[in-house]
Short mmCIF file of C-alpha atoms in Angstrom, two decimals:
data_model
loop_
_atom_site.label_atom_id
_atom_site.label_comp_id
_atom_site.label_asym_id
_atom_site.label_seq_id
_atom_site.Cartn_x
_atom_site.Cartn_y
_atom_site.Cartn_z
CA MET A 1 156.95 64.20 84.95
CA ARG A 2 156.57 67.41 86.94
CA ALA A 3 159.59 69.51 87.80
CA ASP A 4 160.21 70.68 91.34
CA PRO A 5 159.34 74.26 92.42
CA GLY A 6 162.85 75.48 91.59
CA GLY A 7 162.43 74.52 87.95
CA THR A 8 164.79 71.53 87.78
CA ASP A 9 163.66 67.90 87.62
CA PHE A 10 165.32 66.23 90.60
CA ARG A 11 163.44 62.93 90.47
CA THR A 12 165.72 59.90 90.24
CA PRO A 13 163.52 56.96 91.25
CA ALA A 14 164.91 53.49 91.75
CA THR A 15 162.15 51.29 90.38
CA PRO A 16 161.69 47.66 91.42
CA THR A 17 160.38 45.53 88.60
CA GLY A 18 159.86 41.83 88.22
CA GLY A 19 163.10 39.95 87.77
CA GLU A 20 165.39 42.94 88.48
CA THR A 21 167.61 43.52 91.47
CA VAL A 22 166.15 46.17 93.78
CA PRO A 23 168.67 49.01 94.15
CA THR A 24 170.16 49.28 97.61
CA VAL A 25 171.73 52.09 99.62
CA PRO A 26 173.89 52.17 102.75
CA PRO A 27 171.86 50.99 105.77
CA ALA A 28 172.53 54.21 107.69
CA PRO A 29 174.01 57.68 107.21
CA ALA A 30 177.77 57.57 106.69
CA ALA A 31 179.79 57.84 109.89
CA ASP A 32 181.62 60.97 108.77
CA ARG A 33 178.28 62.73 108.45
CA ARG A 34 177.23 62.16 112.03
CA THR A 35 177.27 65.35 114.03
CA THR A 36 177.02 66.50 117.60
CA VAL A 37 174.06 68.74 116.79
CA ASP A 38 171.28 68.66 119.38
CA VAL A 39 168.34 68.05 117.05
CA THR A 40 165.80 68.48 119.83
CA ALA A 41 167.19 71.94 120.54
CA LEU A 42 167.25 72.74 116.82
CA LEU A 43 163.60 71.78 116.43
CA GLU A 44 162.70 73.68 119.58
CA ARG A 45 164.46 76.80 118.29
CA GLY A 46 162.30 76.76 115.17
CA ARG A 47 159.18 76.17 117.23
CA THR A 48 160.00 78.91 119.76
CA LEU A 49 160.81 81.54 117.14
CA THR A 50 157.78 80.69 115.02
CA ALA A 51 155.05 80.08 117.62
CA PRO A 52 154.27 83.67 118.73
CA VAL A 53 154.22 84.99 115.16
CA LEU A 54 152.06 82.07 114.05
CA ARG A 55 149.59 82.68 116.87
CA ALA A 56 149.41 86.38 116.04
CA ALA A 57 148.68 85.55 112.42
CA VAL A 58 145.92 83.09 113.32
CA ASP A 59 144.38 85.65 115.66
CA ARG A 60 143.59 87.77 112.59
CA LEU A 61 140.99 85.25 111.43
CA ALA A 62 137.34 86.13 111.92
CA PRO A 63 135.30 84.13 114.45
CA PRO A 64 134.71 81.23 114.60
CA MET A 65 137.61 80.45 112.27
CA ASP A 66 140.13 81.74 114.79
CA THR A 67 138.82 79.30 117.40
CA VAL A 68 138.66 76.39 114.97
CA ALA A 69 142.23 77.07 113.85
CA ALA A 70 143.39 77.30 117.47
CA TYR A 71 141.85 73.88 118.09
CA HIS A 72 143.59 72.45 115.03
CA PHE A 73 146.97 73.77 116.18
CA GLY A 74 146.41 72.24 119.62
CA TRP A 75 146.24 75.53 121.50
CA ILE A 76 142.76 74.85 122.88
CA ASP A 77 140.60 71.76 123.37
CA ALA A 78 137.20 71.08 121.82
CA ALA A 79 135.50 73.02 124.62
CA GLY A 80 137.71 76.08 124.08
CA ASN A 81 139.91 75.56 127.14
CA PRO A 82 143.68 76.19 126.86
CA ALA A 83 145.59 73.07 125.90
CA ALA A 84 149.22 72.13 125.46
CA GLY A 85 148.73 69.96 122.40
CA ASP A 86 151.37 68.23 120.34
CA GLY A 87 152.27 70.76 117.68
CA GLY A 88 154.02 68.21 115.51
CA LYS A 89 157.71 67.67 114.81
CA ALA A 90 158.39 71.29 113.73
CA VAL A 91 160.82 70.17 111.02
CA ARG A 92 159.59 72.82 108.57
CA PRO A 93 160.04 75.81 110.92
CA ALA A 94 163.47 74.49 111.91
CA LEU A 95 164.52 74.30 108.27
CA ALA A 96 163.14 77.74 107.43
CA VAL A 97 164.99 79.58 110.18
CA LEU A 98 168.13 77.51 109.59
CA SER A 99 168.16 78.33 105.89
CA ALA A 100 168.43 82.04 106.69
CA GLU A 101 171.83 81.33 108.24
CA VAL A 102 173.15 80.06 104.89
CA THR A 103 173.27 83.72 103.81
CA GLY A 104 174.81 84.92 107.08
CA ALA A 105 171.49 86.39 108.24
CA ALA A 106 170.10 85.87 111.72
CA PRO A 107 167.69 82.94 112.20
CA GLU A 108 164.90 85.43 112.88
CA THR A 109 165.08 86.51 109.23
CA GLY A 110 163.48 83.21 108.29
CA VAL A 111 160.58 83.45 110.75
CA PRO A 112 158.01 84.96 108.33
CA GLY A 113 158.89 82.19 105.90
CA ALA A 114 158.57 79.56 108.62
CA VAL A 115 155.14 80.90 109.56
CA ALA A 116 153.99 80.99 105.94
CA VAL A 117 155.12 77.41 105.35
CA GLU A 118 153.39 76.25 108.53
CA LEU A 119 150.16 77.95 107.46
CA VAL A 120 150.27 76.24 104.06
CA HIS A 121 151.13 72.89 105.65
CA ASN A 122 148.19 73.12 108.03
CA PHE A 123 145.86 74.27 105.26
CA SER A 124 146.72 71.00 103.53
CA LEU A 125 146.20 68.95 106.71
CA LEU A 126 142.74 70.38 107.31
CA HIS A 127 141.64 69.55 103.77
CA ASP A 128 143.44 66.20 103.60
CA ASP A 129 141.87 64.97 106.84
CA LEU A 130 138.43 65.73 105.45
CA MET A 131 139.10 64.18 102.02
CA ASP A 132 140.72 61.09 103.54
CA GLY A 133 138.10 60.71 106.27
CA ASP A 134 140.80 60.74 108.97
CA GLU A 135 139.23 61.09 112.40
CA GLN A 136 142.45 61.43 114.42
CA ARG A 137 145.50 63.66 114.14
CA ARG A 138 148.11 64.07 116.86
CA HIS A 139 146.01 61.96 119.24
CA ARG A 140 142.95 64.25 118.91
CA ASP A 141 139.78 64.32 116.85
CA THR A 142 140.30 66.15 113.58
CA VAL A 143 138.68 69.51 112.88
CA TRP A 144 136.05 68.22 110.49
CA LYS A 145 134.91 65.67 113.07
CA VAL A 146 134.64 68.27 115.87
CA HIS A 147 133.56 71.40 113.99
CA GLY A 148 132.17 69.97 110.78
CA PRO A 149 133.37 69.76 107.15
CA ALA A 150 132.42 73.35 106.29
CA GLN A 151 134.70 74.81 108.98
CA ALA A 152 137.55 72.51 107.96
CA ILE A 153 137.30 73.83 104.39
CA LEU A 154 136.92 77.49 105.36
CA VAL A 155 139.74 77.51 107.90
CA GLY A 156 142.03 75.71 105.48
CA ASP A 157 141.31 78.32 102.81
CA ALA A 158 141.88 81.11 105.32
CA LEU A 159 145.27 79.71 106.38
CA PHE A 160 146.38 79.53 102.76
CA ALA A 161 145.45 83.19 102.16
CA LEU A 162 147.11 84.18 105.43
CA ALA A 163 150.39 82.55 104.38
CA ASN A 164 150.68 84.90 101.42
CA GLU A 165 149.76 87.92 103.56
CA VAL A 166 152.47 87.14 106.11
CA LEU A 167 155.12 87.20 103.40
CA LEU A 168 153.87 90.00 101.17
CA GLU A 169 153.34 92.46 104.00
CA LEU A 170 157.12 92.50 104.45
CA GLY A 171 157.13 94.65 101.32
CA THR A 172 160.55 93.60 100.06
CA VAL A 173 161.81 92.17 96.79
CA GLU A 174 162.94 89.10 98.70
CA ALA A 175 159.42 88.63 100.09
CA GLY A 176 158.03 88.65 96.56
CA ARG A 177 160.53 85.99 95.51
CA ALA A 178 159.71 83.90 98.54
CA THR A 179 155.98 84.18 97.86
CA ARG A 180 156.43 83.06 94.27
CA ARG A 181 158.35 79.97 95.33
CA LEU A 182 155.88 79.13 98.10
CA THR A 183 152.94 79.53 95.71
CA SER A 184 154.57 77.15 93.23
CA ALA A 185 155.18 74.65 96.03
CA THR A 186 151.55 74.95 97.14
CA ARG A 187 150.29 74.24 93.65
CA ALA A 188 152.52 71.14 93.50
CA LEU A 189 151.21 70.08 96.91
CA ILE A 190 147.62 70.31 95.64
CA ASP A 191 148.59 68.35 92.53
CA GLY A 192 150.01 65.67 94.79
CA GLN A 193 146.82 65.38 96.82
CA ALA A 194 144.79 65.08 93.62
CA GLN A 195 147.10 62.31 92.43
CA ASP A 196 146.88 60.57 95.81
CA ILE A 197 143.08 60.51 95.65
CA SER A 198 142.98 59.31 92.06
CA TYR A 199 145.42 56.48 92.80
CA GLU A 200 143.11 55.06 95.47
CA HIS A 201 140.68 54.11 92.69
CA ARG A 202 143.26 52.40 90.46
CA ASP A 203 144.30 48.76 90.65
CA ARG A 204 147.94 49.55 89.90
CA VAL A 205 150.23 52.55 90.28
CA THR A 206 153.86 52.54 89.19
CA VAL A 207 156.69 53.38 91.55
CA GLU A 208 157.53 56.37 89.35
CA GLU A 209 153.96 57.67 89.69
CA CYS A 210 154.03 57.15 93.45
CA LEU A 211 157.33 59.01 93.81
CA GLU A 212 156.06 61.84 91.64
CA MET A 213 152.93 62.12 93.78
CA GLU A 214 154.92 62.08 97.02
CA GLY A 215 157.40 64.57 95.60
CA ASN A 216 154.51 66.92 94.94
CA LYS A 217 152.61 66.26 98.14
CA THR A 218 155.52 66.32 100.59
CA GLY A 219 158.75 67.16 98.79
CA ALA A 220 157.60 70.48 97.33
CA LEU A 221 156.73 72.07 100.68
CA LEU A 222 159.85 70.79 102.43
CA ALA A 223 161.82 72.19 99.49
CA SER A 224 160.20 75.55 100.13
CA ALA A 225 160.87 75.35 103.86
CA SER A 226 164.53 74.54 103.22
CA SER A 227 165.06 77.62 101.06
CA ILE A 228 162.56 80.28 102.12
CA GLY A 229 164.66 81.73 104.93
CA ALA A 230 167.63 81.98 102.62
CA VAL A 231 165.51 83.75 100.00
CA LEU A 232 164.33 86.24 102.63
CA GLY A 233 167.99 86.70 103.58
CA GLY A 234 168.90 87.65 100.01
CA ALA A 235 170.19 84.34 98.63
CA ASP A 236 170.72 84.15 94.88
CA GLU A 237 168.68 81.81 92.68
CA HIS A 238 171.38 79.15 92.56
CA THR A 239 171.57 78.92 96.36
CA ALA A 240 167.78 78.79 96.65
CA ASP A 241 167.56 76.07 94.00
CA VAL A 242 170.20 73.94 95.72
CA LEU A 243 168.45 74.25 99.08
CA GLU A 244 165.18 73.31 97.40
CA LYS A 245 166.85 70.22 95.95
CA TYR A 246 167.97 69.26 99.47
CA GLY A 247 164.45 69.80 100.80
CA TYR A 248 162.76 68.02 97.92
CA HIS A 249 164.73 64.80 98.43
CA LEU A 250 164.44 65.16 102.18
CA GLY A 251 160.68 65.31 101.63
CA LEU A 252 160.78 62.05 99.69
CA ALA A 253 162.75 60.44 102.53
CA PHE A 254 160.30 61.91 105.04
CA GLN A 255 157.31 60.54 103.13
CA ALA A 256 158.88 57.10 102.69
CA VAL A 257 159.26 56.88 106.47
CA ASP A 258 155.67 58.08 106.88
CA ASP A 259 154.54 55.35 104.49
CA LEU A 260 156.25 52.76 106.65
CA LEU A 261 154.63 54.19 109.77
CA GLY A 262 151.27 54.28 107.98
CA ILE A 263 151.32 50.48 107.89
CA TRP A 264 153.62 49.33 110.68
CA GLY A 265 153.70 52.35 113.01
CA ASP A 266 152.74 52.14 116.67
CA PRO A 267 149.33 53.86 117.08
CA ASP A 268 150.46 55.20 120.46
CA ALA A 269 153.28 57.04 118.70
CA THR A 270 151.60 57.99 115.42
CA GLY A 271 148.21 58.99 116.83
CA LYS A 272 146.49 57.03 114.04
CA GLN A 273 144.76 53.67 113.81
CA THR A 274 146.68 50.48 113.19
CA TRP A 275 147.20 49.81 109.47
CA SER A 276 145.87 53.33 108.80
CA ASP A 277 147.07 53.55 105.17
CA LEU A 278 145.70 50.08 104.40
CA ARG A 279 142.30 51.08 105.78
CA GLN A 280 142.27 54.02 103.34
CA ARG A 281 143.41 51.88 100.38
CA LYS A 282 146.38 54.19 99.87
CA LYS A 283 148.82 53.30 97.12
CA SER A 284 151.80 54.14 99.30
CA LEU A 285 155.39 53.19 98.48
CA PRO A 286 155.45 49.85 100.36
CA VAL A 287 152.28 48.73 98.59
CA VAL A 288 153.37 49.92 95.14
CA ALA A 289 156.87 48.47 95.49
CA ALA A 290 155.46 45.13 96.67
CA LEU A 291 153.09 44.94 93.71
CA ALA A 292 155.93 45.75 91.29
CA ALA A 293 158.33 43.20 92.75
CA GLY A 294 156.79 40.05 91.28
CA GLY A 295 156.71 36.66 92.96
CA PRO A 296 154.02 34.70 94.84
CA ALA A 297 153.48 37.22 97.65
CA SER A 298 153.25 40.09 95.17
CA GLU A 299 150.76 38.22 93.01
CA ARG A 300 148.62 37.22 95.97
CA LEU A 301 148.65 40.81 97.26
CA GLY A 302 147.53 42.05 93.85
CA GLU A 303 144.61 39.61 93.82
CA ILE A 304 143.51 40.63 97.31
CA LEU A 305 143.75 44.37 96.65
CA ALA A 306 141.84 43.99 93.38
CA ALA A 307 139.07 42.20 95.29
CA ASP A 308 139.19 44.89 98.01
CA ALA A 309 138.48 47.58 95.41
CA LYS A 310 135.15 45.89 94.65
CA THR A 311 134.16 45.50 98.31
CA SER A 312 131.61 47.87 99.81
CA ASP A 313 132.11 46.82 103.45
CA PHE A 314 135.89 47.41 103.48
CA ALA A 315 135.64 49.48 106.67
CA ASN A 316 134.34 46.44 108.53
CA PHE A 317 137.37 44.26 107.84
CA SER A 318 138.92 42.65 110.91
CA GLU A 319 142.34 43.50 112.27
CA GLU A 320 143.52 40.08 111.11
CA GLU A 321 142.59 40.88 107.51
CA PHE A 322 144.61 44.10 107.53
CA ALA A 323 147.49 42.32 109.27
CA ALA A 324 147.48 39.66 106.53
CA ARG A 325 147.86 42.35 103.88
CA ALA A 326 150.75 43.90 105.79
CA VAL A 327 152.47 40.51 105.95
CA LEU A 328 152.16 40.06 102.18
CA ILE A 329 153.58 43.53 101.56
CA GLU A 330 156.58 42.69 103.72
CA GLU A 331 157.07 39.25 102.16
CA ALA A 332 157.02 40.81 98.69
CA GLY A 333 159.79 43.20 99.75
CA GLY A 334 157.76 46.41 99.96
CA ARG A 335 158.85 47.24 103.48
CA GLU A 336 162.57 46.72 102.87
CA TRP A 337 162.51 48.56 99.54
CA THR A 338 160.81 51.59 101.08
CA ALA A 339 163.31 51.73 103.95
CA ASP A 340 166.14 51.58 101.41
CA GLU A 341 164.48 54.32 99.35
CA ALA A 342 164.23 56.56 102.42
CA ARG A 343 167.96 56.19 102.99
CA ARG A 344 168.72 56.71 99.28
CA GLN A 345 166.75 59.96 99.19
CA HIS A 346 168.47 61.03 102.42
CA THR A 347 171.86 60.56 100.73
CA ILE A 348 170.82 62.61 97.68
CA ALA A 349 169.59 65.40 99.97
CA ILE A 350 172.85 65.57 101.92
CA GLU A 351 175.03 65.48 98.82
CA ALA A 352 173.04 68.33 97.27
CA LEU A 353 174.43 70.65 99.95
CA ASP A 354 177.90 70.31 98.42
CA ALA A 355 176.87 72.76 95.68
CA VAL A 356 176.56 75.68 98.12
CA ASP A 357 179.27 77.29 100.21
CA MET A 358 177.90 77.60 103.74
CA PRO A 359 179.32 77.58 107.28
CA HIS A 360 180.21 74.07 108.46
CA ARG A 361 178.01 74.57 111.51
CA VAL A 362 174.98 75.27 109.31
CA ARG A 363 175.68 72.30 107.07
CA ASP A 364 175.96 70.06 110.13
CA MET A 365 172.53 71.21 111.26
CA PHE A 366 171.01 70.48 107.85
CA THR A 367 172.60 67.02 108.02
CA ALA A 368 171.33 66.39 111.54
CA LEU A 369 167.78 67.31 110.55
CA ALA A 370 167.99 64.94 107.58
CA ASP A 371 169.24 62.15 109.84
CA PHE A 372 166.33 62.80 112.21
CA VAL A 373 163.80 62.48 109.40
CA VAL A 374 165.09 59.03 108.40
CA VAL A 375 165.32 57.54 111.89
CA ARG A 376 162.29 59.16 113.54
CA LYS A 377 159.64 56.94 115.10
CA ARG A 378 156.57 59.05 114.41
#
């Protein structure tokens, strides 16, 4: 089992197996953890501080990669006209600039880290969309569909290289430390995507394997985002490791919610097709937990998915056929277990913060961002 980027194994999966009681967690964050933090303002602060530096970095790319990247980020439309696209939730930039404040540094200290994390994140999106065959992201056609697979690959590679440049050109010891941690997180992210693809061709995946994959694919980069500003602000290794633990488990909560939205999310909110993860045969947490639960619905789901794997015209299935699979997943307990797991990982993330002395105001903001991740709708 792979360790997280900080070097400590933080995985503590609760595994449903036939005949066992599925572990449960509190249905919502504890009342004493609720804060008066304006999460929208917190996200907007990260976006506002990061956006101009991110644009300047992307402008360095050679044509046509600069234009293709601008389209991907939503700054222009397919014809090259200015656009005010949805830039995403901006959780990672918010975490990066917030983490700088753990050390007493100004939020701006974390901006190069926020930009680097965003560049790596979008490198992964460009490649993932192509590998997964996704045609829509944020309510727009994906880059590979508009500009072709070659540009999606090249621009993704360029963003990854640019992320390291943005950090290393700071020329400080702290920048070197931040780059090392981000590089480790990126390698874990790539491992996670490789696992995700390989699981699509297997009849069964264990819950432990699924959590490991999602920890790599999502948790590692959120771990980096949660600590990179602090590292740039001079945080010691213990502080950085603790913040990475927070981010790693927050990433697992984030991905569990995404897995729920990938099956039951509203397409108008998610920007993806109905039953999008089922269409791609993804072994996401609800599916894996349902198959592990045992019982009639679980057994029937297993039979159907095994038959699906041998079907060549899977893309032509009707909406009713996908809906039937979603019903079986829910009846087998996959939906409820995944929601519980999201809340369990949220709790672990929040409790990790106890190991670092930080201003109460900063801790409240970390808590508010974690709460947002678990209750978000898209």
